[in-house]
PDB file of C-alpha atoms in Angstrom:
ATOM      1  CA  MET A   1       0.000   0.000   0.000  1.00 94.00           C
ATOM      2  CA  THR A   2       1.432   3.369  -1.071  1.00 97.00           C
ATOM      3  CA  LYS A   3       0.498   6.261   1.216  1.00 98.00           C
ATOM      4  CA  ILE A   4      -0.116   9.530  -0.634  1.00 98.00           C
ATOM      5  CA  LEU A   5      -0.627  12.915   1.024  1.00 98.00           C
ATOM      6  CA  ILE A   6      -1.944  15.874  -1.000  1.00 98.00           C
ATOM      7  CA  ILE A   7      -1.504  19.131   0.928  1.00 98.00           C
ATOM      8  CA  GLY A   8      -3.920  21.596  -0.630  1.00 96.00           C
ATOM      9  CA  GLY A   9      -6.069  18.662  -1.715  1.00 97.00           C
ATOM     10  CA  GLY A  10      -9.249  20.712  -1.595  1.00 96.00           C
ATOM     11  CA  GLY A  11      -8.074  23.120  -4.273  1.00 93.00           C
ATOM     12  CA  MET A  12      -8.652  22.845  -7.991  1.00 93.00           C
ATOM     13  CA  VAL A  13      -5.332  21.198  -8.893  1.00 95.00           C
ATOM     14  CA  GLY A  14      -5.482  19.003  -5.789  1.00 96.00           C
ATOM     15  CA  GLN A  15      -8.905  17.736  -6.806  1.00 96.00           C
ATOM     16  CA  LYS A  16      -7.748  17.126 -10.393  1.00 96.00           C
ATOM     17  CA  LEU A  17      -4.764  15.186  -9.082  1.00 97.00           C
ATOM     18  CA  ALA A  18      -6.825  13.165  -6.607  1.00 97.00           C
ATOM     19  CA  GLY A  19      -9.390  12.344  -9.282  1.00 96.00           C
ATOM     20  CA  GLN A  20      -6.756  11.061 -11.670  1.00 96.00           C
ATOM     21  CA  LEU A  21      -5.073   8.976  -8.959  1.00 97.00           C
ATOM     22  CA  VAL A  22      -8.411   7.437  -7.943  1.00 96.00           C
ATOM     23  CA  ARG A  23      -9.291   6.736 -11.566  1.00 95.00           C
ATOM     24  CA  ASP A  24      -5.960   5.530 -12.946  1.00 95.00           C
ATOM     25  CA  GLY A  25      -3.815   4.676  -9.940  1.00 94.00           C
ATOM     26  CA  LEU A  26      -0.057   5.248  -9.958  1.00 94.00           C
ATOM     27  CA  GLU A  27       2.013   2.961 -12.123  1.00 88.00           C
ATOM     28  CA  ASP A  28       4.326   0.601 -10.199  1.00 85.00           C
ATOM     29  CA  HIS A  29       2.843   1.620  -6.828  1.00 89.00           C
ATOM     30  CA  GLY A  30      -0.025  -0.855  -6.331  1.00 90.00           C
ATOM     31  CA  ALA A  31      -2.950   0.078  -4.103  1.00 95.00           C
ATOM     32  CA  LEU A  32      -3.082   3.712  -2.971  1.00 97.00           C
ATOM     33  CA  ASP A  33      -4.049   5.140   0.419  1.00 98.00           C
ATOM     34  CA  ILE A  34      -4.780   8.812  -0.381  1.00 98.00           C
ATOM     35  CA  THR A  35      -5.215  11.573   2.203  1.00 98.00           C
ATOM     36  CA  LEU A  36      -6.230  15.104   1.258  1.00 98.00           C
ATOM     37  CA  PHE A  37      -5.323  17.914   3.662  1.00 98.00           C
ATOM     38  CA  ASP A  38      -6.774  21.428   3.369  1.00 97.00           C
ATOM     39  CA  VAL A  39      -8.606  24.168   5.229  1.00 95.00           C
ATOM     40  CA  ALA A  40     -11.836  23.203   3.429  1.00 95.00           C
ATOM     41  CA  PHE A  41     -13.160  20.935   0.706  1.00 96.00           C
ATOM     42  CA  PRO A  42     -15.573  21.750  -2.113  1.00 93.00           C
ATOM     43  CA  THR A  43     -19.052  20.352  -2.448  1.00 90.00           C
ATOM     44  CA  GLY A  44     -18.790  17.288  -4.633  1.00 90.00           C
ATOM     45  CA  ALA A  45     -15.130  16.654  -3.765  1.00 93.00           C
ATOM     46  CA  VAL A  46     -13.497  13.568  -5.258  1.00 95.00           C
ATOM     47  CA  ALA A  47     -14.865  10.468  -3.565  1.00 94.00           C
ATOM     48  CA  GLY A  48     -12.533   7.884  -2.107  1.00 94.00           C
ATOM     49  CA  PRO A  49      -9.604   9.735  -0.523  1.00 97.00           C
ATOM     50  CA  LYS A  50      -9.661  10.546   3.174  1.00 97.00           C
ATOM     51  CA  GLN A  51     -10.205  14.222   3.982  1.00 97.00           C
ATOM     52  CA  LYS A  52      -8.364  15.950   6.789  1.00 97.00           C
ATOM     53  CA  ILE A  53      -9.247  19.527   7.717  1.00 97.00           C
ATOM     54  CA  GLY A  54      -6.429  21.719   8.965  1.00 96.00           C
ATOM     55  CA  ASN A  55      -4.028  24.562   8.300  1.00 94.00           C
ATOM     56  CA  LEU A  56      -0.373  23.795   7.662  1.00 93.00           C
ATOM     57  CA  SER A  57       0.640  27.053   9.378  1.00 91.00           C
ATOM     58  CA  GLN A  58      -0.916  25.955  12.690  1.00 92.00           C
ATOM     59  CA  THR A  59       1.407  24.687  15.424  1.00 93.00           C
ATOM     60  CA  GLY A  60       1.811  20.919  15.243  1.00 95.00           C
ATOM     61  CA  ALA A  61       0.035  20.445  11.897  1.00 96.00           C
ATOM     62  CA  ALA A  62       3.171  19.520   9.981  1.00 97.00           C
ATOM     63  CA  GLN A  63       4.267  17.080  12.669  1.00 98.00           C
ATOM     64  CA  GLN A  64       0.879  15.333  12.614  1.00 97.00           C
ATOM     65  CA  LEU A  65       1.022  14.905   8.844  1.00 98.00           C
ATOM     66  CA  ALA A  66       4.598  13.647   8.894  1.00 98.00           C
ATOM     67  CA  ALA A  67       3.858  11.176  11.711  1.00 98.00           C
ATOM     68  CA  ALA A  68       1.718   9.147   9.275  1.00 98.00           C
ATOM     69  CA  ARG A  69       4.869   8.710   7.140  1.00 98.00           C
ATOM     70  CA  PRO A  70       3.348   9.142   3.691  1.00 98.00           C
ATOM     71  CA  ASP A  71       5.433   7.697   0.854  1.00 98.00           C
ATOM     72  CA  ILE A  72       4.585  10.480  -1.606  1.00 98.00           C
ATOM     73  CA  VAL A  73       3.718  14.069  -0.641  1.00 98.00           C
ATOM     74  CA  PHE A  74       2.293  16.620  -3.054  1.00 98.00           C
ATOM     75  CA  HIS A  75       2.628  20.110  -1.550  1.00 98.00           C
ATOM     76  CA  LEU A  76       0.187  22.361  -3.429  1.00 97.00           C
ATOM     77  CA  ALA A  77      -1.023  24.744  -0.717  1.00 91.00           C
ATOM     78  CA  ALA A  78      -0.161  28.447  -0.992  1.00 90.00           C
ATOM     79  CA  ILE A  79      -1.354  32.013  -0.665  1.00 88.00           C
ATOM     80  CA  VAL A  80      -1.683  33.036  -4.317  1.00 83.00           C
ATOM     81  CA  SER A  81       0.164  35.855  -6.043  1.00 80.00           C
ATOM     82  CA  GLY A  82      -2.253  38.772  -5.711  1.00 82.00           C
ATOM     83  CA  GLU A  83      -2.974  38.087  -2.042  1.00 87.00           C
ATOM     84  CA  ALA A  84       0.733  37.571  -1.365  1.00 88.00           C
ATOM     85  CA  GLU A  85       1.408  41.147  -2.488  1.00 88.00           C
ATOM     86  CA  THR A  86      -1.322  42.647  -0.300  1.00 87.00           C
ATOM     87  CA  ASN A  87      -0.825  40.480   2.802  1.00 92.00           C
ATOM     88  CA  PHE A  88       2.945  40.344   3.238  1.00 93.00           C
ATOM     89  CA  SER A  89       3.254  38.687   6.661  1.00 93.00           C
ATOM     90  CA  LYS A  90       0.543  36.096   6.050  1.00 93.00           C
ATOM     91  CA  SER A  91       2.033  35.052   2.719  1.00 94.00           C
ATOM     92  CA  TRP A  92       5.547  34.570   4.123  1.00 94.00           C
ATOM     93  CA  ASP A  93       4.140  32.592   7.026  1.00 93.00           C
ATOM     94  CA  ILE A  94       2.082  30.265   4.845  1.00 93.00           C
ATOM     95  CA  ASN A  95       4.184  30.068   1.674  1.00 95.00           C
ATOM     96  CA  MET A  96       7.646  29.838   3.228  1.00 96.00           C
ATOM     97  CA  MET A  97       7.569  29.087   6.969  1.00 96.00           C
ATOM     98  CA  SER A  98       5.043  26.287   6.517  1.00 95.00           C
ATOM     99  CA  MET A  99       7.442  24.646   4.073  1.00 97.00           C
ATOM    100  CA  TRP A 100      10.229  24.884   6.640  1.00 97.00           C
ATOM    101  CA  HIS A 101       8.095  23.288   9.366  1.00 97.00           C
ATOM    102  CA  LEU A 102       6.953  20.530   6.995  1.00 98.00           C
ATOM    103  CA  LEU A 103      10.487  19.643   5.940  1.00 98.00           C
ATOM    104  CA  GLU A 104      11.673  19.730   9.545  1.00 98.00           C
ATOM    105  CA  ALA A 105       8.853  17.343  10.474  1.00 98.00           C
ATOM    106  CA  PHE A 106       9.905  14.921   7.745  1.00 98.00           C
ATOM    107  CA  ARG A 107      13.533  15.216   8.893  1.00 98.00           C
ATOM    108  CA  ALA A 108      12.472  14.238  12.406  1.00 98.00           C
ATOM    109  CA  GLU A 109      10.658  11.164  11.048  1.00 98.00           C
ATOM    110  CA  HIS A 110      13.685  10.320   8.906  1.00 98.00           C
ATOM    111  CA  ASP A 111      15.939  10.440  11.966  1.00 98.00           C
ATOM    112  CA  ALA A 112      13.464   8.460  14.092  1.00 98.00           C
ATOM    113  CA  SER A 113      13.399   5.722  11.446  1.00 98.00           C
ATOM    114  CA  GLY A 114      17.163   5.398  11.491  1.00 98.00           C
ATOM    115  CA  GLY A 115      17.335   6.982   8.060  1.00 98.00           C
ATOM    116  CA  THR A 116      15.057   4.510   6.287  1.00 98.00           C
ATOM    117  CA  TYR A 117      12.100   6.890   5.858  1.00 98.00           C
ATOM    118  CA  VAL A 118      12.713   9.212   2.900  1.00 98.00           C
ATOM    119  CA  PRO A 119       9.455  10.478   1.362  1.00 98.00           C
ATOM    120  CA  ARG A 120       9.147  11.743  -2.196  1.00 98.00           C
ATOM    121  CA  VAL A 121       8.065  15.409  -1.913  1.00 98.00           C
ATOM    122  CA  VAL A 122       6.682  17.105  -5.026  1.00 98.00           C
ATOM    123  CA  PHE A 123       6.374  20.862  -4.538  1.00 98.00           C
ATOM    124  CA  THR A 124       4.373  23.116  -6.836  1.00 97.00           C
ATOM    125  CA  SER A 125       6.586  26.112  -7.436  1.00 97.00           C
ATOM    126  CA  SER A 126       5.932  28.797 -10.043  1.00 93.00           C
ATOM    127  CA  ILE A 127       7.387  30.655 -12.996  1.00 92.00           C
ATOM    128  CA  ALA A 128       7.147  33.677 -10.661  1.00 91.00           C
ATOM    129  CA  VAL A 129      10.594  32.669  -9.328  1.00 94.00           C
ATOM    130  CA  PHE A 130      11.936  34.531 -12.379  1.00 94.00           C
ATOM    131  CA  GLY A 131      12.101  38.296 -12.820  1.00 91.00           C
ATOM    132  CA  GLY A 132      13.023  40.566 -15.709  1.00 87.00           C
ATOM    133  CA  PRO A 133      14.696  41.606 -17.801  1.00 91.00           C
ATOM    134  CA  PHE A 134      13.848  38.447 -19.707  1.00 91.00           C
ATOM    135  CA  PRO A 135      15.472  36.789 -22.714  1.00 92.00           C
ATOM    136  CA  GLU A 136      13.244  35.747 -25.613  1.00 89.00           C
ATOM    137  CA  LYS A 137      12.955  32.321 -23.978  1.00 94.00           C
ATOM    138  CA  ILE A 138      13.952  31.330 -20.448  1.00 95.00           C
ATOM    139  CA  ASP A 139      16.130  28.223 -20.323  1.00 92.00           C
ATOM    140  CA  ASN A 140      17.336  26.212 -17.347  1.00 87.00           C
ATOM    141  CA  LEU A 141      20.397  28.405 -16.877  1.00 90.00           C
ATOM    142  CA  PHE A 142      18.466  31.671 -16.421  1.00 95.00           C
ATOM    143  CA  LEU A 143      18.825  33.355 -13.025  1.00 93.00           C
ATOM    144  CA  SER A 144      16.025  32.936 -10.488  1.00 94.00           C
ATOM    145  CA  ALA A 145      15.514  36.538  -9.326  1.00 94.00           C
ATOM    146  CA  PRO A 146      11.829  37.044  -8.437  1.00 93.00           C
ATOM    147  CA  GLN A 147      10.232  40.485  -8.382  1.00 90.00           C
ATOM    148  CA  THR A 148       7.168  39.605  -6.292  1.00 90.00           C
ATOM    149  CA  SER A 149       6.700  38.314  -2.744  1.00 93.00           C
ATOM    150  CA  TYR A 150       5.004  35.200  -4.092  1.00 93.00           C
ATOM    151  CA  GLY A 151       7.925  34.472  -6.388  1.00 93.00           C
ATOM    152  CA  ALA A 152      10.437  35.049  -3.590  1.00 96.00           C
ATOM    153  CA  GLN A 153       8.554  32.688  -1.282  1.00 97.00           C
ATOM    154  CA  LYS A 154       8.477  29.979  -3.927  1.00 97.00           C
ATOM    155  CA  ALA A 155      12.190  30.434  -4.677  1.00 97.00           C
ATOM    156  CA  VAL A 156      13.136  30.115  -0.993  1.00 98.00           C
ATOM    157  CA  SER A 157      11.016  26.967  -0.709  1.00 98.00           C
ATOM    158  CA  GLU A 158      12.750  25.480  -3.760  1.00 98.00           C
ATOM    159  CA  LEU A 159      16.140  26.019  -2.141  1.00 98.00           C
ATOM    160  CA  MET A 160      15.021  24.475   1.143  1.00 98.00           C
ATOM    161  CA  LEU A 161      13.647  21.392  -0.611  1.00 98.00           C
ATOM    162  CA  THR A 162      16.854  20.984  -2.604  1.00 98.00           C
ATOM    163  CA  ASP A 163      19.000  21.189   0.531  1.00 98.00           C
ATOM    164  CA  PHE A 164      16.865  18.768   2.555  1.00 98.00           C
ATOM    165  CA  SER A 165      17.064  16.402  -0.421  1.00 98.00           C
ATOM    166  CA  ARG A 166      20.842  16.808  -0.663  1.00 98.00           C
ATOM    167  CA  LYS A 167      21.087  15.761   2.975  1.00 98.00           C
ATOM    168  CA  GLY A 168      18.904  12.716   2.301  1.00 98.00           C
ATOM    169  CA  PHE A 169      16.015  13.658   4.599  1.00 98.00           C
ATOM    170  CA  VAL A 170      13.521  13.729   1.701  1.00 98.00           C
ATOM    171  CA  ASP A 171      13.629  13.025  -2.034  1.00 98.00           C
ATOM    172  CA  GLY A 172      12.135  16.191  -3.483  1.00 98.00           C
ATOM    173  CA  LEU A 173      11.643  18.154  -6.634  1.00 97.00           C
ATOM    174  CA  SER A 174      10.079  21.524  -7.398  1.00 98.00           C
ATOM    175  CA  LEU A 175       7.821  21.967 -10.407  1.00 98.00           C
ATOM    176  CA  ARG A 176       7.715  25.510 -11.759  1.00 97.00           C
ATOM    177  CA  LEU A 177       4.166  25.368 -13.026  1.00 94.00           C
ATOM    178  CA  PRO A 178       2.984  27.557 -15.889  1.00 94.00           C
ATOM    179  CA  THR A 179      -0.123  29.590 -15.165  1.00 92.00           C
ATOM    180  CA  ILE A 180      -2.907  27.000 -15.023  1.00 93.00           C
ATOM    181  CA  CYS A 181      -5.630  27.865 -17.492  1.00 94.00           C
ATOM    182  CA  VAL A 182      -8.556  27.435 -17.927  1.00 95.00           C
ATOM    183  CA  ARG A 183      -9.288  27.023 -14.218  1.00 92.00           C
ATOM    184  CA  PRO A 184     -12.846  25.819 -13.469  1.00 92.00           C
ATOM    185  CA  GLY A 185     -15.014  27.374 -10.780  1.00 85.00           C
ATOM    186  CA  LYS A 186     -14.891  30.904  -9.433  1.00 82.00           C
ATOM    187  CA  PRO A 187     -12.019  33.420  -9.777  1.00 81.00           C
ATOM    188  CA  ASN A 188      -9.386  33.334  -7.047  1.00 77.00           C
ATOM    189  CA  LEU A 189      -7.129  36.097  -5.696  1.00 75.00           C
ATOM    190  CA  ALA A 190      -4.223  35.310  -8.020  1.00 80.00           C
ATOM    191  CA  ALA A 191      -3.146  38.208 -10.193  1.00 82.00           C
ATOM    192  CA  SER A 192      -3.205  35.727 -13.076  1.00 88.00           C
ATOM    193  CA  SER A 193      -6.874  34.856 -12.501  1.00 92.00           C
ATOM    194  CA  PHE A 194      -8.029  36.905 -15.498  1.00 95.00           C
ATOM    195  CA  PHE A 195      -6.211  34.570 -17.923  1.00 96.00           C
ATOM    196  CA  SER A 196      -8.798  31.929 -17.067  1.00 96.00           C
ATOM    197  CA  GLY A 197     -11.636  34.389 -16.539  1.00 96.00           C
ATOM    198  CA  ILE A 198     -11.604  35.752 -20.087  1.00 97.00           C
ATOM    199  CA  ILE A 199     -12.250  32.219 -21.358  1.00 97.00           C
ATOM    200  CA  ARG A 200     -14.289  30.637 -18.567  1.00 96.00           C
ATOM    201  CA  GLU A 201     -16.814  33.412 -17.984  1.00 96.00           C
ATOM    202  CA  PRO A 202     -17.756  33.954 -21.661  1.00 97.00           C
ATOM    203  CA  LEU A 203     -18.127  30.196 -22.172  1.00 97.00           C
ATOM    204  CA  ASN A 204     -20.613  30.293 -19.292  1.00 95.00           C
ATOM    205  CA  GLY A 205     -22.459  33.303 -20.721  1.00 95.00           C
ATOM    206  CA  GLU A 206     -20.985  35.789 -18.237  1.00 95.00           C
ATOM    207  CA  GLU A 207     -18.995  39.004 -18.619  1.00 96.00           C
ATOM    208  CA  ALA A 208     -15.237  38.910 -18.001  1.00 96.00           C
ATOM    209  CA  ILE A 209     -12.926  41.782 -17.095  1.00 96.00           C
ATOM    210  CA  LEU A 210      -9.638  42.081 -18.983  1.00 97.00           C
ATOM    211  CA  PRO A 211      -7.270  44.167 -16.788  1.00 96.00           C
ATOM    212  CA  VAL A 212      -4.264  44.159 -19.166  1.00 96.00           C
ATOM    213  CA  ASP A 213      -3.598  44.878 -22.833  1.00 96.00           C
ATOM    214  CA  ASP A 214      -4.261  42.051 -25.268  1.00 96.00           C
ATOM    215  CA  THR A 215      -0.598  42.150 -26.340  1.00 96.00           C
ATOM    216  CA  VAL A 216       0.461  40.624 -22.989  1.00 95.00           C
ATOM    217  CA  ARG A 217       2.194  37.294 -23.550  1.00 94.00           C
ATOM    218  CA  HIS A 218       2.205  34.522 -20.961  1.00 94.00           C
ATOM    219  CA  TRP A 219       3.021  30.831 -20.342  1.00 95.00           C
ATOM    220  CA  HIS A 220       0.082  28.428 -19.837  1.00 96.00           C
ATOM    221  CA  ALA A 221      -0.851  24.806 -19.243  1.00 96.00           C
ATOM    222  CA  SER A 222      -4.203  23.195 -18.467  1.00 96.00           C
ATOM    223  CA  PRO A 223      -5.324  21.725 -15.121  1.00 95.00           C
ATOM    224  CA  LYS A 224      -5.206  18.310 -16.812  1.00 95.00           C
ATOM    225  CA  ALA A 225      -1.558  18.900 -17.742  1.00 96.00           C
ATOM    226  CA  ALA A 226      -0.799  20.062 -14.189  1.00 96.00           C
ATOM    227  CA  ALA A 227      -2.131  16.810 -12.723  1.00 96.00           C
ATOM    228  CA  GLY A 228      -0.059  14.931 -15.278  1.00 97.00           C
ATOM    229  CA  PHE A 229       3.077  16.850 -14.270  1.00 98.00           C
ATOM    230  CA  LEU A 230       2.572  15.940 -10.616  1.00 98.00           C
ATOM    231  CA  ILE A 231       1.953  12.262 -11.272  1.00 97.00           C
ATOM    232  CA  HIS A 232       4.984  12.026 -13.545  1.00 98.00           C
ATOM    233  CA  ALA A 233       7.111  13.756 -10.889  1.00 98.00           C
ATOM    234  CA  ALA A 234       6.005  11.218  -8.277  1.00 97.00           C
ATOM    235  CA  ARG A 235       7.482   8.416 -10.391  1.00 96.00           C
ATOM    236  CA  LEU A 236      10.561  10.179 -11.800  1.00 97.00           C
ATOM    237  CA  ASP A 237      14.034   8.835 -11.106  1.00 97.00           C
ATOM    238  CA  THR A 238      15.456  11.880  -9.324  1.00 97.00           C
ATOM    239  CA  ASP A 239      19.023  10.747 -10.009  1.00 97.00           C
ATOM    240  CA  LEU A 240      18.356  12.063 -13.516  1.00 97.00           C
ATOM    241  CA  LEU A 241      18.085  15.586 -12.061  1.00 96.00           C
ATOM    242  CA  GLU A 242      21.786  15.561 -11.090  1.00 95.00           C
ATOM    243  CA  GLY A 243      21.076  17.668  -8.012  1.00 94.00           C
ATOM    244  CA  ARG A 244      19.166  20.376  -9.908  1.00 96.00           C
ATOM    245  CA  ARG A 245      15.763  19.664  -8.448  1.00 97.00           C
ATOM    246  CA  ALA A 246      13.734  22.607  -9.785  1.00 97.00           C
ATOM    247  CA  LEU A 247      12.246  22.166 -13.240  1.00 97.00           C
ATOM    248  CA  ASN A 248      10.783  24.619 -15.772  1.00 97.00           C
ATOM    249  CA  LEU A 249       7.818  22.673 -17.083  1.00 97.00           C
ATOM    250  CA  PRO A 250       6.396  22.545 -20.604  1.00 97.00           C
ATOM    251  CA  GLY A 251       3.613  24.912 -21.551  1.00 96.00           C
ATOM    252  CA  LEU A 252       2.326  27.174 -24.259  1.00 95.00           C
ATOM    253  CA  SER A 253       3.339  30.804 -24.826  1.00 96.00           C
ATOM    254  CA  CYS A 254       0.606  32.976 -26.285  1.00 96.00           C
ATOM    255  CA  THR A 255      -0.760  36.499 -26.131  1.00 97.00           C
ATOM    256  CA  VAL A 256      -4.097  37.481 -24.656  1.00 97.00           C
ATOM    257  CA  ALA A 257      -5.202  38.260 -28.221  1.00 98.00           C
ATOM    258  CA  GLU A 258      -4.373  34.679 -29.213  1.00 97.00           C
ATOM    259  CA  GLN A 259      -6.370  33.417 -26.236  1.00 98.00           C
ATOM    260  CA  ILE A 260      -9.326  35.452 -27.418  1.00 98.00           C
ATOM    261  CA  GLU A 261      -8.982  34.037 -30.934  1.00 98.00           C
ATOM    262  CA  ALA A 262      -9.152  30.523 -29.469  1.00 98.00           C
ATOM    263  CA  LEU A 263     -12.335  31.529 -27.618  1.00 98.00           C
ATOM    264  CA  ARG A 264     -13.776  32.920 -30.851  1.00 98.00           C
ATOM    265  CA  ALA A 265     -12.987  29.657 -32.655  1.00 97.00           C
ATOM    266  CA  ALA A 266     -14.696  27.637 -29.920  1.00 97.00           C
ATOM    267  CA  ALA A 267     -17.735  29.801 -29.128  1.00 96.00           C
ATOM    268  CA  GLY A 268     -18.022  32.599 -31.677  1.00 97.00           C
ATOM    269  CA  GLN A 269     -18.031  36.390 -31.562  1.00 97.00           C
ATOM    270  CA  GLU A 270     -20.921  36.484 -29.105  1.00 97.00           C
ATOM    271  CA  ALA A 271     -18.661  34.985 -26.432  1.00 97.00           C
ATOM    272  CA  VAL A 272     -15.817  37.370 -27.282  1.00 98.00           C
ATOM    273  CA  ASN A 273     -18.174  40.341 -26.870  1.00 98.00           C
ATOM    274  CA  LEU A 274     -18.523  39.436 -23.179  1.00 98.00           C
ATOM    275  CA  ILE A 275     -14.874  40.421 -22.538  1.00 98.00           C
ATOM    276  CA  LYS A 276     -14.696  43.975 -21.179  1.00 97.00           C
ATOM    277  CA  PRO A 277     -11.312  45.786 -21.121  1.00 96.00           C
ATOM    278  CA  GLN A 278     -10.783  47.523 -17.789  1.00 96.00           C
ATOM    279  CA  PRO A 279      -7.099  48.329 -17.073  1.00 95.00           C
ATOM    280  CA  ASP A 280      -5.929  47.621 -13.517  1.00 94.00           C
ATOM    281  CA  PRO A 281      -2.567  49.295 -12.732  1.00 93.00           C
ATOM    282  CA  ASP A 282      -1.789  46.904  -9.865  1.00 89.00           C
ATOM    283  CA  ILE A 283      -2.296  43.791 -11.975  1.00 91.00           C
ATOM    284  CA  ILE A 284      -0.477  45.353 -14.921  1.00 92.00           C
ATOM    285  CA  LYS A 285       2.550  45.985 -12.685  1.00 88.00           C
ATOM    286  CA  ILE A 286       2.585  42.421 -11.329  1.00 85.00           C
ATOM    287  CA  VAL A 287       2.171  40.829 -14.764  1.00 86.00           C
ATOM    288  CA  GLU A 288       4.970  42.962 -16.215  1.00 84.00           C
ATOM    289  CA  GLY A 289       7.339  41.189 -13.804  1.00 80.00           C
ATOM    290  CA  TRP A 290       6.411  37.701 -15.035  1.00 83.00           C
ATOM    291  CA  PRO A 291       8.183  35.636 -17.724  1.00 89.00           C
ATOM    292  CA  ARG A 292       6.519  35.155 -21.080  1.00 91.00           C
ATOM    293  CA  ASN A 293       8.161  32.200 -22.781  1.00 95.00           C
ATOM    294  CA  PHE A 294      10.331  29.199 -21.933  1.00 96.00           C
ATOM    295  CA  ASP A 295      12.585  26.596 -23.461  1.00 96.00           C
ATOM    296  CA  PRO A 296      11.478  23.520 -21.461  1.00 96.00           C
ATOM    297  CA  THR A 297      13.781  21.077 -23.267  1.00 96.00           C
ATOM    298  CA  ARG A 298      15.123  19.567 -20.059  1.00 96.00           C
ATOM    299  CA  ALA A 299      11.676  18.760 -18.644  1.00 97.00           C
ATOM    300  CA  ILE A 300      10.482  17.376 -21.981  1.00 97.00           C
ATOM    301  CA  LYS A 301      13.504  15.052 -22.104  1.00 97.00           C
ATOM    302  CA  LEU A 302      12.518  13.878 -18.627  1.00 98.00           C
ATOM    303  CA  GLY A 303       9.054  12.961 -19.916  1.00 98.00           C
ATOM    304  CA  PHE A 304       6.846  15.915 -18.917  1.00 98.00           C
ATOM    305  CA  ARG A 305       4.129  16.838 -21.447  1.00 96.00           C
ATOM    306  CA  ALA A 306       1.667  19.720 -21.990  1.00 96.00           C
ATOM    307  CA  GLU A 307      -0.644  21.106 -24.684  1.00 95.00           C
ATOM    308  CA  SER A 308       0.660  22.337 -28.027  1.00 92.00           C
ATOM    309  CA  SER A 309      -1.990  25.034 -28.711  1.00 96.00           C
ATOM    310  CA  PHE A 310      -4.319  27.269 -26.738  1.00 97.00           C
ATOM    311  CA  ASP A 311      -7.214  25.849 -28.766  1.00 97.00           C
ATOM    312  CA  GLU A 312      -6.383  22.506 -27.136  1.00 96.00           C
ATOM    313  CA  ILE A 313      -6.468  24.123 -23.687  1.00 97.00           C
ATOM    314  CA  VAL A 314      -9.914  25.615 -24.383  1.00 97.00           C
ATOM    315  CA  GLN A 315     -11.221  22.286 -25.646  1.00 96.00           C
ATOM    316  CA  THR A 316      -9.895  20.548 -22.523  1.00 94.00           C
ATOM    317  CA  TYR A 317     -11.892  22.969 -20.365  1.00 95.00           C
ATOM    318  CA  ILE A 318     -15.026  22.469 -22.450  1.00 96.00           C
ATOM    319  CA  ALA A 319     -14.721  18.681 -22.288  1.00 93.00           C
ATOM    320  CA  GLU A 320     -13.775  18.333 -18.613  1.00 90.00           C
ATOM    321  CA  ASP A 321     -15.137  21.329 -16.722  1.00 90.00           C
ATOM    322  CA  LEU A 322     -17.715  23.355 -18.620  1.00 86.00           C
ATOM    323  CA  PRO A 323     -20.702  21.100 -17.755  1.00 67.00           C
ATOM    324  CA  ALA A 324     -19.787  21.212 -14.052  1.00 51.00           C
ATOM    325  CA  ALA A 325     -19.154  24.959 -14.188  1.00 44.00           C
ATOM    326  CA  SER A 326     -22.543  25.667 -15.702  1.00 44.00           C
ATOM    327  CA  THR A 327     -24.668  23.611 -13.300  1.00 41.00           C
TER     328      THR A 327
END
């Protein structure tokens, strides 16, 4: 029996991941014992996994999770980018200090086991660990120099996970996720939320606010691809990483205008007419500090896969999430 812990299991990506694990299992790992940990769970959450309510920033929470000695840990929980900028102390506490306490808890279990317990820890980092000025495409040698609190918190967590892995306490890797689009459900407090909103809301017959110019270029992957990244990372031979445990993942670079064209192709001009430009200086400033394009050759060679067109991303949302979103 393989014990799996998904921290942030009540969120959108956590639910996608849990659903895929319940449906397809995890190759070479036999029966799965899945626990989801989060502050709350949505109505209609994936059936099967155990649900545990809690907050990783609370005293003792990390130790309780580690005491169960899960074999594979997916750490997805975070204060998102927009909220991280407006609530500085809270975001550092949750996005960085919680990671420290979690890794320390796993180190304690490692030591108590005589060194035999070494969990695989898959951490969802972000392309926000990079800051400008940017090259045409970011490769794996480009400097990690974030220009937002969220990006800084993710970068610090990457370094901690790499060092705990170097010491042999855990076997970790950090996945620098593209912006996940199209996200089902309601908008969240991420500054990137509009990338999904300008597709999701019109497809559901609702108006969407576009706070940036349509020339803005960004790096995307679907929720389905994100779940696939995480599952592949759980099985990856980390010796192949050669100590460089943070990966720039595959995705698709496109402009907002190209997103809108994909919406037009899928749902017509009537849907496009529901997008209302409304510049937001705060969001514009945050987005200007984000990377726009990547060369993910290393991750592709390691077996990670994503969509090849934004039309494909839109069709994935329509097939997997539009019926649920519209009920």
